[in-house]
Coordinates of C-alpha atoms in Angstrom, one line a residue:
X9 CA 0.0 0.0 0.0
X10 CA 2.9 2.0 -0.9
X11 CA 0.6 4.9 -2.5
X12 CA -1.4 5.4 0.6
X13 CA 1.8 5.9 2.5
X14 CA 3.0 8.3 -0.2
X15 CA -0.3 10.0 -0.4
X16 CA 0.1 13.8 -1.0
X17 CA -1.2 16.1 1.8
X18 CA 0.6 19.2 1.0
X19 CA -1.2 19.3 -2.7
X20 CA -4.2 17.5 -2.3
X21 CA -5.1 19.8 1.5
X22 CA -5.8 22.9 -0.9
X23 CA -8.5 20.6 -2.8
X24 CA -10.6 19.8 -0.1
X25 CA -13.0 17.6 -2.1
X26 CA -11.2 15.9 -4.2
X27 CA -8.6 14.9 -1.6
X28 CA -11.5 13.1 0.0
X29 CA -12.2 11.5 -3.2
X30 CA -9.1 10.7 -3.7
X31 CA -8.4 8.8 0.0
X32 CA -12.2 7.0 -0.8
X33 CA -11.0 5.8 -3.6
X34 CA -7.6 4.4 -2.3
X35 CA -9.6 2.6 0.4
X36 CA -11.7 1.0 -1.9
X37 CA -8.5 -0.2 -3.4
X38 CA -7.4 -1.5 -0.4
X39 CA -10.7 -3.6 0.1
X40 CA -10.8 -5.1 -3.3
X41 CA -6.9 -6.3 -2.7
X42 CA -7.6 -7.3 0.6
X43 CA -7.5 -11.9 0.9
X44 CA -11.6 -11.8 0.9
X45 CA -11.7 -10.2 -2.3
X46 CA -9.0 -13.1 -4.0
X47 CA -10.5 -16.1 -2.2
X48 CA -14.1 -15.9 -2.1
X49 CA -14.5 -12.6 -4.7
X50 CA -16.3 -10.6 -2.1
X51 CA -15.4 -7.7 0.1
X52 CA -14.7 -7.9 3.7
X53 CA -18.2 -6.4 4.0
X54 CA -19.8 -8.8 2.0
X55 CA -18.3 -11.5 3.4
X56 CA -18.8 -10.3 7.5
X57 CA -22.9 -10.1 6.0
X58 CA -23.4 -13.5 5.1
X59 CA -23.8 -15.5 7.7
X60 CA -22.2 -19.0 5.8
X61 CA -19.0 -17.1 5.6
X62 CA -18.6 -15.1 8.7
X63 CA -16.8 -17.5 10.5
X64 CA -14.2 -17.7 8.1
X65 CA -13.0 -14.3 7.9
X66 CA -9.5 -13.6 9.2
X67 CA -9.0 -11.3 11.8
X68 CA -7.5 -8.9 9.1
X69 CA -10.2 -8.6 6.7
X70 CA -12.6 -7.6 9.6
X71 CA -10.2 -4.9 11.0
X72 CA -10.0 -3.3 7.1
X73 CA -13.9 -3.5 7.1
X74 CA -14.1 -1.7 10.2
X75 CA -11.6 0.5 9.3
X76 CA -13.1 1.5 6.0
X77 CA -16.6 2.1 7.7
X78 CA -15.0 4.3 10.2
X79 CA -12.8 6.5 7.6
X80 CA -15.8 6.3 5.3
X81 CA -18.0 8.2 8.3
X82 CA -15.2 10.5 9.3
X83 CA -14.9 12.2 5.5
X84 CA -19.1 12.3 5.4
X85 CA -18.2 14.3 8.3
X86 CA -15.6 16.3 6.9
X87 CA -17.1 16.9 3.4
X88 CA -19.9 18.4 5.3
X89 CA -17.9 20.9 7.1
X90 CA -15.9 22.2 3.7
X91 CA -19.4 22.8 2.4
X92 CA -19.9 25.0 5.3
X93 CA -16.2 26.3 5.5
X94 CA -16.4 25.7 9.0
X95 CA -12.6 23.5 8.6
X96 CA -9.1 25.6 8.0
X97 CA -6.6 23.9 5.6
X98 CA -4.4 23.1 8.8
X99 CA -7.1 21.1 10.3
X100 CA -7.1 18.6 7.2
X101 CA -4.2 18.1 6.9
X102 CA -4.1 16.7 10.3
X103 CA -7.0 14.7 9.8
X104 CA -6.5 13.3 6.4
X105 CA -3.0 12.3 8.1
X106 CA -5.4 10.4 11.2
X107 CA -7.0 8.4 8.3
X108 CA -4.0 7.6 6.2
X109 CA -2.3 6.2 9.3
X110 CA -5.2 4.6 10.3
X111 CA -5.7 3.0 7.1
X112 CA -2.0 1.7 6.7
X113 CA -1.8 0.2 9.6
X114 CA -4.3 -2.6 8.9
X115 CA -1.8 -3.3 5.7
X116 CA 2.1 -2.8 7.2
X117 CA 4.1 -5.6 5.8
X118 CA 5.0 -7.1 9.1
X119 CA 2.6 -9.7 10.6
X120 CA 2.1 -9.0 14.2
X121 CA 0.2 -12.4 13.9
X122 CA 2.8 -14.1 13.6
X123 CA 5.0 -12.3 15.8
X124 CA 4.2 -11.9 19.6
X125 CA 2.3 -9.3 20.3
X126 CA 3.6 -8.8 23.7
X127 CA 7.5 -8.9 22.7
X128 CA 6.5 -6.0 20.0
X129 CA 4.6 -3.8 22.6
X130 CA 7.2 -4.5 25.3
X131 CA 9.8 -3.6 22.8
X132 CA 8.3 -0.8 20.9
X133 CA 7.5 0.9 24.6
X134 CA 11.2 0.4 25.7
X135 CA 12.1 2.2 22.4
X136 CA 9.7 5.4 23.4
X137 CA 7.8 4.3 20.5
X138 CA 4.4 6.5 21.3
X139 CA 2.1 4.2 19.6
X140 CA 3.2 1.5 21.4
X141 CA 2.6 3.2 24.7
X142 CA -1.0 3.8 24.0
X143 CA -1.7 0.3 22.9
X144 CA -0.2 -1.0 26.3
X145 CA -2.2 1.0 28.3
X146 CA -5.1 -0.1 26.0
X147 CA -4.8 -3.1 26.8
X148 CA -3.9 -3.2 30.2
X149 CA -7.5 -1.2 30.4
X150 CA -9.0 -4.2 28.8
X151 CA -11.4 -6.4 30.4
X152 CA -11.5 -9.2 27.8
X153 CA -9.6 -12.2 29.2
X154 CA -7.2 -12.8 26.2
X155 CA -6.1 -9.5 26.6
X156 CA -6.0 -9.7 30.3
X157 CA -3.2 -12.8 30.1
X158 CA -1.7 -10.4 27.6
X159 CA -1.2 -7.9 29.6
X160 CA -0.1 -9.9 32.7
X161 CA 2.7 -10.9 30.2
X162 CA 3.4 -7.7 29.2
X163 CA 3.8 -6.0 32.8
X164 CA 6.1 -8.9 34.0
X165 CA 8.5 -8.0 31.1
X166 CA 7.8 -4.6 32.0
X167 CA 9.1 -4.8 35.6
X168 CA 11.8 -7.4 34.4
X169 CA 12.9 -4.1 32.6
X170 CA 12.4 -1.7 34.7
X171 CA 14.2 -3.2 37.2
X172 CA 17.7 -3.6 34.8
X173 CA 16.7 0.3 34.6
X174 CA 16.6 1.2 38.8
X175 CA 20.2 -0.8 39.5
X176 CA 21.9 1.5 36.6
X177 CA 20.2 5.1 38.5
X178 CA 22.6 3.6 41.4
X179 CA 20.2 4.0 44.1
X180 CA 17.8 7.5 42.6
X181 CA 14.5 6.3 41.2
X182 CA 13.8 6.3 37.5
X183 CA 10.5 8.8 37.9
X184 CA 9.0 11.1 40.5
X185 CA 5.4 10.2 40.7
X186 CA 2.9 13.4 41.5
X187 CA -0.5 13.5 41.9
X188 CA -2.6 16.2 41.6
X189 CA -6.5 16.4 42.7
X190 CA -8.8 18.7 43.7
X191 CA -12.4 20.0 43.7
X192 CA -13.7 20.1 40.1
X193 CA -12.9 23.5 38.5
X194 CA -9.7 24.0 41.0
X195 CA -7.5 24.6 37.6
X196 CA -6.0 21.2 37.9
X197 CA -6.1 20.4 33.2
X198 CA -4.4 24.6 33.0
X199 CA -2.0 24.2 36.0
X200 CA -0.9 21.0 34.1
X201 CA -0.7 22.4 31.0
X202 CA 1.5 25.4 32.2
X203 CA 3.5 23.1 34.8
X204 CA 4.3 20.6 31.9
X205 CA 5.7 22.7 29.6
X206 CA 7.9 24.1 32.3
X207 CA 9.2 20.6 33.3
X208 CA 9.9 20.0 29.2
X209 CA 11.7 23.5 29.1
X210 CA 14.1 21.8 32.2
X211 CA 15.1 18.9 30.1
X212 CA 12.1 16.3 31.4
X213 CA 10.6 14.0 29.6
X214 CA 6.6 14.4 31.0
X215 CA 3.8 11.7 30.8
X216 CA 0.1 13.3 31.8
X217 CA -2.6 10.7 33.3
X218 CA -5.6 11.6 33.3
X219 CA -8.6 10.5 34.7
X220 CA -12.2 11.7 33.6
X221 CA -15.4 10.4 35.6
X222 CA -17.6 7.9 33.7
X223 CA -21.6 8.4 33.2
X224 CA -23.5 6.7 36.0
X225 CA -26.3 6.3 33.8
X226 CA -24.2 5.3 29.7
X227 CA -21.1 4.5 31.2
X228 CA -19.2 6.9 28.8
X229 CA -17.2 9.4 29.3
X230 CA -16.0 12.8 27.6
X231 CA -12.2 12.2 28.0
X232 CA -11.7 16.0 27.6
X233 CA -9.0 16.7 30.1
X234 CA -6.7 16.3 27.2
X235 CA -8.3 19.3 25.0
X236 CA -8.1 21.8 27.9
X237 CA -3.6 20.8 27.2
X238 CA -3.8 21.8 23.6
X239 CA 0.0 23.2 23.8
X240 CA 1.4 20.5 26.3
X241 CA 0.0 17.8 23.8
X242 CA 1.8 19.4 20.8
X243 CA 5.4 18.8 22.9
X244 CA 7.4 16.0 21.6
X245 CA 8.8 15.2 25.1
X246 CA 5.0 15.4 26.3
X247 CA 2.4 12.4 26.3
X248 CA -1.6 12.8 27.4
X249 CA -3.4 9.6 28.0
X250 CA -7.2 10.4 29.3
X251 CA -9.1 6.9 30.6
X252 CA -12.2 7.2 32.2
X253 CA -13.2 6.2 35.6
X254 CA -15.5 3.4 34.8
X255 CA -17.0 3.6 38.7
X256 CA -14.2 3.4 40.3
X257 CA -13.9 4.9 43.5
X258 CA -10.6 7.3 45.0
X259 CA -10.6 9.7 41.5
X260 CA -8.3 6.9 40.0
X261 CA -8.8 3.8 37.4
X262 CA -8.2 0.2 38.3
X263 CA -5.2 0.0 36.5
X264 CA -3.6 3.8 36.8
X265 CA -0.9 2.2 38.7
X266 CA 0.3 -0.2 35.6
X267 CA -0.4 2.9 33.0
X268 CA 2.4 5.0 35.6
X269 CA 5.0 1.5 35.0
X270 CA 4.5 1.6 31.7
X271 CA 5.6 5.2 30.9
X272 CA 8.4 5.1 33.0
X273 CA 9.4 2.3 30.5
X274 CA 9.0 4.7 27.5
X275 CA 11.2 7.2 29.2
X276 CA 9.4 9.8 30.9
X277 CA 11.1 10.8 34.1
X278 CA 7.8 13.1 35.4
X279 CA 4.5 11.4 35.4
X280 CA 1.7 13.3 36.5
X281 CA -1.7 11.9 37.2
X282 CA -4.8 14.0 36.9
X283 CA -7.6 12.7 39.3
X284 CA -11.5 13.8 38.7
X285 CA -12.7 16.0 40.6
X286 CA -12.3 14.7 44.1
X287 CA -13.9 15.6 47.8
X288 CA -12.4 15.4 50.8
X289 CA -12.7 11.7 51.4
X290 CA -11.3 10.1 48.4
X291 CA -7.7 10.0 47.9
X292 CA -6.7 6.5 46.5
X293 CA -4.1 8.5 43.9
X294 CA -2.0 9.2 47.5
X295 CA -1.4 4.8 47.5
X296 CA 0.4 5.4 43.8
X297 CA 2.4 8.9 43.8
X298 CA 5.5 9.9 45.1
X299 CA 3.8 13.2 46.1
X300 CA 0.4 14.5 46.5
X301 CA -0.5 17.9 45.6
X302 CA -3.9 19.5 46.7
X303 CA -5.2 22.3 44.3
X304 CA -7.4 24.9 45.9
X305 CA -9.2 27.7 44.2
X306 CA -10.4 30.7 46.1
X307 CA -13.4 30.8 47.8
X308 CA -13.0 26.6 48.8
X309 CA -13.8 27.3 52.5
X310 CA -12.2 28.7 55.8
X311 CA -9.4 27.0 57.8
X312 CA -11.6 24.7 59.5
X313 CA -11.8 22.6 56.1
X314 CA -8.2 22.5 56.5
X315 CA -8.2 20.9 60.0
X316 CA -10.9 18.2 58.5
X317 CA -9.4 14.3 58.4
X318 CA -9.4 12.6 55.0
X319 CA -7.3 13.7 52.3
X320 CA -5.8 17.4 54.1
X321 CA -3.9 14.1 56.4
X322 CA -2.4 13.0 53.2
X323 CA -1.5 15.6 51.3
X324 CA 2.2 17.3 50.8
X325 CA 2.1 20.0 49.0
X326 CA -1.0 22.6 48.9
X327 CA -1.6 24.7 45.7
X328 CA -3.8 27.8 45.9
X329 CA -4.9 28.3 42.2
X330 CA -5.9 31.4 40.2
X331 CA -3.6 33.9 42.4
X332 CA -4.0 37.0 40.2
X333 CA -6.4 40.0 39.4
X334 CA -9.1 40.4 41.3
X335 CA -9.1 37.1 43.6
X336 CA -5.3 38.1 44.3
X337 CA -6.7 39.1 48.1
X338 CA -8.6 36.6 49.0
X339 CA -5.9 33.7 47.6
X340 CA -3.3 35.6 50.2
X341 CA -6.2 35.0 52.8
X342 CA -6.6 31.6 52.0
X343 CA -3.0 30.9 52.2
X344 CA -2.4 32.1 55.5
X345 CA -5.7 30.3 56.7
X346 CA -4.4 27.0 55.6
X347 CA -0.8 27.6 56.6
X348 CA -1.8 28.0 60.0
X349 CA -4.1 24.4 59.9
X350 CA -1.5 22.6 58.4
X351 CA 0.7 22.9 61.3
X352 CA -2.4 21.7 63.6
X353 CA -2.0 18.5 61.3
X354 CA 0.2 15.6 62.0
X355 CA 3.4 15.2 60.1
X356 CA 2.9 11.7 58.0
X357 CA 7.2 12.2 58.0
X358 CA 9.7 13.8 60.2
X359 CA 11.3 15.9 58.2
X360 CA 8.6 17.3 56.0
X361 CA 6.0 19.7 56.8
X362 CA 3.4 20.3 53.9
X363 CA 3.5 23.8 52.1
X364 CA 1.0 26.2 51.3
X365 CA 2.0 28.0 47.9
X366 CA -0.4 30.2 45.2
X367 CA 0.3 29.8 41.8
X368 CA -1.0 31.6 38.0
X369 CA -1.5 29.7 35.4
X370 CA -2.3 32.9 33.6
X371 CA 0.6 34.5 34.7
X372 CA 3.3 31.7 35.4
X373 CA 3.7 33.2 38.8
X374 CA 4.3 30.3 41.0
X375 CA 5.1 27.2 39.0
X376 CA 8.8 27.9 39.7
X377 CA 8.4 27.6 43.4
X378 CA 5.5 25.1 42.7
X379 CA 8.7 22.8 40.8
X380 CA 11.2 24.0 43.9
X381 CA 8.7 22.6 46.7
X382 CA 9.1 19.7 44.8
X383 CA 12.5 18.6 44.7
X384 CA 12.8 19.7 48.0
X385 CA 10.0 16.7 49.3
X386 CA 11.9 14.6 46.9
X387 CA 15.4 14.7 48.0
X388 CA 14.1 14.7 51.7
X389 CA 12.6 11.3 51.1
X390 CA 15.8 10.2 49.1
X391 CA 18.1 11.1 52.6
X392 CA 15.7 9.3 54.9
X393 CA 15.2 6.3 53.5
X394 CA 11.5 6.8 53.1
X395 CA 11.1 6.9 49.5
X396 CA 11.6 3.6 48.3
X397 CA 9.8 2.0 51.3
X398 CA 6.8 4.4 50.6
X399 CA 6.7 2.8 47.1
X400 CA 6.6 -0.6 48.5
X401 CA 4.2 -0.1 51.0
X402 CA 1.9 1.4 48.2
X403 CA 2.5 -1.6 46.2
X404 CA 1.4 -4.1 49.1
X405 CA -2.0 -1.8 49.1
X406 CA -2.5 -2.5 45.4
X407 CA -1.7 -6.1 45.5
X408 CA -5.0 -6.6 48.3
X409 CA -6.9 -3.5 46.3
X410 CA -6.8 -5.9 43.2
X411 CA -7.2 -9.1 45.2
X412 CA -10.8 -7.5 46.2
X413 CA -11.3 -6.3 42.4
X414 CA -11.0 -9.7 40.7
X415 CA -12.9 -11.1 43.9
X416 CA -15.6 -9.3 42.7
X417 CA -15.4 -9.7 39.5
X418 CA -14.8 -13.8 40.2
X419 CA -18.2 -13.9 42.2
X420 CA -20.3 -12.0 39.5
X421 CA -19.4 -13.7 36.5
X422 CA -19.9 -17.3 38.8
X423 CA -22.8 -19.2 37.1
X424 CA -24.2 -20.5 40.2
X425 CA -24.6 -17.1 42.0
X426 CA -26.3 -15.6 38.4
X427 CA -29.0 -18.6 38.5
X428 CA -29.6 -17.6 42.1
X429 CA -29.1 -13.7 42.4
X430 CA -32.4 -12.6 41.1
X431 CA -34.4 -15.0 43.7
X432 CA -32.3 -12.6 46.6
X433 CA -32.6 -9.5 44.8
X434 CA -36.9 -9.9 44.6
X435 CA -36.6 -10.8 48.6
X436 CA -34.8 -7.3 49.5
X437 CA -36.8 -5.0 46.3
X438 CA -40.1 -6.9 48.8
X439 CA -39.1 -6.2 52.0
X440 CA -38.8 -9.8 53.3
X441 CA -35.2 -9.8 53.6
X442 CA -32.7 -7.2 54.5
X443 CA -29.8 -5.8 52.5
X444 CA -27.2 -7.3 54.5
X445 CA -28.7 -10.9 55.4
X446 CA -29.4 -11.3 51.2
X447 CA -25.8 -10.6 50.7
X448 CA -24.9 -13.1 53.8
X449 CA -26.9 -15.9 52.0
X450 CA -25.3 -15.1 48.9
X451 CA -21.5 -15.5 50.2
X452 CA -22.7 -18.6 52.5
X453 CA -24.1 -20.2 49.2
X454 CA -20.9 -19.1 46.9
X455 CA -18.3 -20.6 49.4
X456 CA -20.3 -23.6 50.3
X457 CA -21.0 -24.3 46.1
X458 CA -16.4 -24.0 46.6
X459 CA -16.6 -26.2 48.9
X460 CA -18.5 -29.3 46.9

């Protein structure tokens, strides 16, 4: 598919039509070359509609189907908005380059089914090949079970690595790990966005993870964090990955923790993780970061939310946001408030005591000192020791936080406790049986159907 890769965006970008003709026309080509098309003189389509031959389409064929319907739907979309001039040359080119890619990819010359798909996304990550990033974290986020044991391959080669990695640093770790949460609309996506580029300016390599709450009611989510970073995501030494919650609990995903591995592997040296917006309770991301950083906007309460227990007992450093213009006053208020509660807190370690700092993202004052606080908490861990042993404390925690996960998952998907669930679940929607004696029967009948 050598003239898809060739394909000419400069030229064809300032024919807006007829490059969309043009890249129709070359996927068509694509489907009529495709191995449906020579063995059984049908397209990939054609075949996936007929229900005699469904079953004996290759894997291939179905991706360039659903490839061709999804490139097919995206230039509807686009040939609409030339019409209406509501697209800038810049903009196409971009996207045309989306569908080329996309399209070549089902057709590269090597077979990645016949080649392990673990050693190429192992390798490829270990390179700080981008692509192959993404795909790891995909499918570490997967729930199918063939891509479960394919990521339990993958991370063990990814520790295997990382840890040839950690004895060459000579005792400094490979990343600093920082969390940032906060109320939603405390500035976490634009303090990110300005801290970021900072960070990239000093030389680091910077991996953003995000997290965006799921829909209680579709179970979808936006994934906009990501738009709100339009410069950061333009950095070469910058990478953005947005997962949504999918109802789990803390501000964080199940499986934040192996996406944080996993770019250490590609190289990035800063990871930052993004929680939703969180409340004073829920602070899992503090049992995966290095450092946890608070971000406050003015007008979040007096000092006596400061004394409250939950997360104000975890956190290490405090960011005031939006400290200019008008709000300046109050944000010089609120950072005296809170100074004075921290110190009514107890120190989690000796030789720390949490800061208060204010910071612009407007106006970049801040992020400096913001960076400063830092390495400060860093190379305080580093001399006492408590560093490491923080990491492997947190990694006991999500050992027995994914023991209880696939517990869960283990008893819903059991047959025996589907055939009798419903009988339980009319008994407490009734009234004759409580919420907690159902779920007593439930476990009593899943261990003793163990026990036979």
């Amino acid at each position: 598919m050598e003239y898809l890769v060739d394909y000419d965006l400069e030229e064809n970008a300032k024919k807006p039509h007829h490059a969309c003709d043009l890249l129709r026309y070359d996927l068509k080509m694509c489907l009529l070359e495709s191995d449906c098309c020579k063995k059984y003189g049908k397209t990939p389509k054609q075949c996936l509609q007929d229900e005699s031959m469904r079953d004996h389409v290759d894997d291939e064929c179905r991706r360039l189907a659903y490839t061709f319907f999804e490139c097919k739907r995206s230039m509807i979309d686009m040939r609409a908005r030339f019409r209406g001039r509501k697209i800038n040359v810049m903009l196409l080119r971009n996207s045309l380059l989306t569908l080329v890619v996309r399209c070549c990819y089902q057709h590269v010359k090597r077979q990645l089914t016949n080649e392990n798909i673990v050693d190429h996304l192992y390798n490829g990550t270990m390179n700080g090949d981008r692509s192959c990033l993404a795909k790891s974290i995909t499918l570490i986020e997967s729930t199918n079970e063939i891509k479960r044991k394919h990521a339990k391959e993958l991370l063990t080669k990814v520790l295997s690595g990382l840890k040839q990695k950690q004895e060459k640093k000579q005792g400094q770790p490979i990343s600093f790990r920082i969390g940032l949460t906060g109320a939603p609309g405390s500035g976490k996506s634009t303090f990110i966005e300005v801290f970021g580029r900072y960070l990239i300016e000093k030389g680091h390599k910077v991996a953003v993870l995000t997290v965006d709450p799921s829909s209680t009611t579709t179970g979808g989510s936006i994934l906009g964090d990501k738009t709100r970073m339009v410069e950061l995501s333009r950095e070469r030494q910058a990478y953005i990955r947005s997962s949504p919650s999918s109802g789990s609990l803390g501000g964080v995903t199940r499986t934040t923790n192996d996406s944080i591995v996993l770019c250490e592997l590609a190289g990035y040296d800063i990871v930052l993780v993004e929680t939703v917006g969180v409340g004073q309770s829920e602070y899992a991301v503090a049992d995966m970061v290095d450092m946890l950083c608070v971000l406050l906007p003015p007008g979040s309460g007096d000092e006596m939310q400061g004394i409250k227990k939950g997360i104000m007992e975890l956190v290490d450093l405090m960011i005031i946001t939006k400290a200019d213009g008008e709000l300046l006053p109050e944000v010089r208020r609120l950072q005296t408030e809170y100074s004075s509660a921290m110190r009514l807190m107890r120190r989690r370690f000796h030789n720390w005591t949490p800061k208060v700092i204010s910071v612009s993202s407007r106006t970049n004052i801040g992020i400096d000192k913001a960076w400063i606080n830092m390495l400060n908490y860093q190379n305080k861990m580093l001399e006492s020791n408590q560093f490491f042993l923080k990491r492997k404390h947190q990694l006991k925690k999500w050992m027995w936080s994914n023991i209880r996960n696939y517990m869960l998952d283990y008893f819903l998907n059991d047959n025996d406790i589907q055939t009798h669930i419903k009988h339980y679940e009319n008994d407490v929607e009734n009234g004759r049986m409580t919420p907690g004696l159902a779920a007593d029967e439930v476990l009593k009948l899943f261990i003793e159907q163990r026990r036979l």
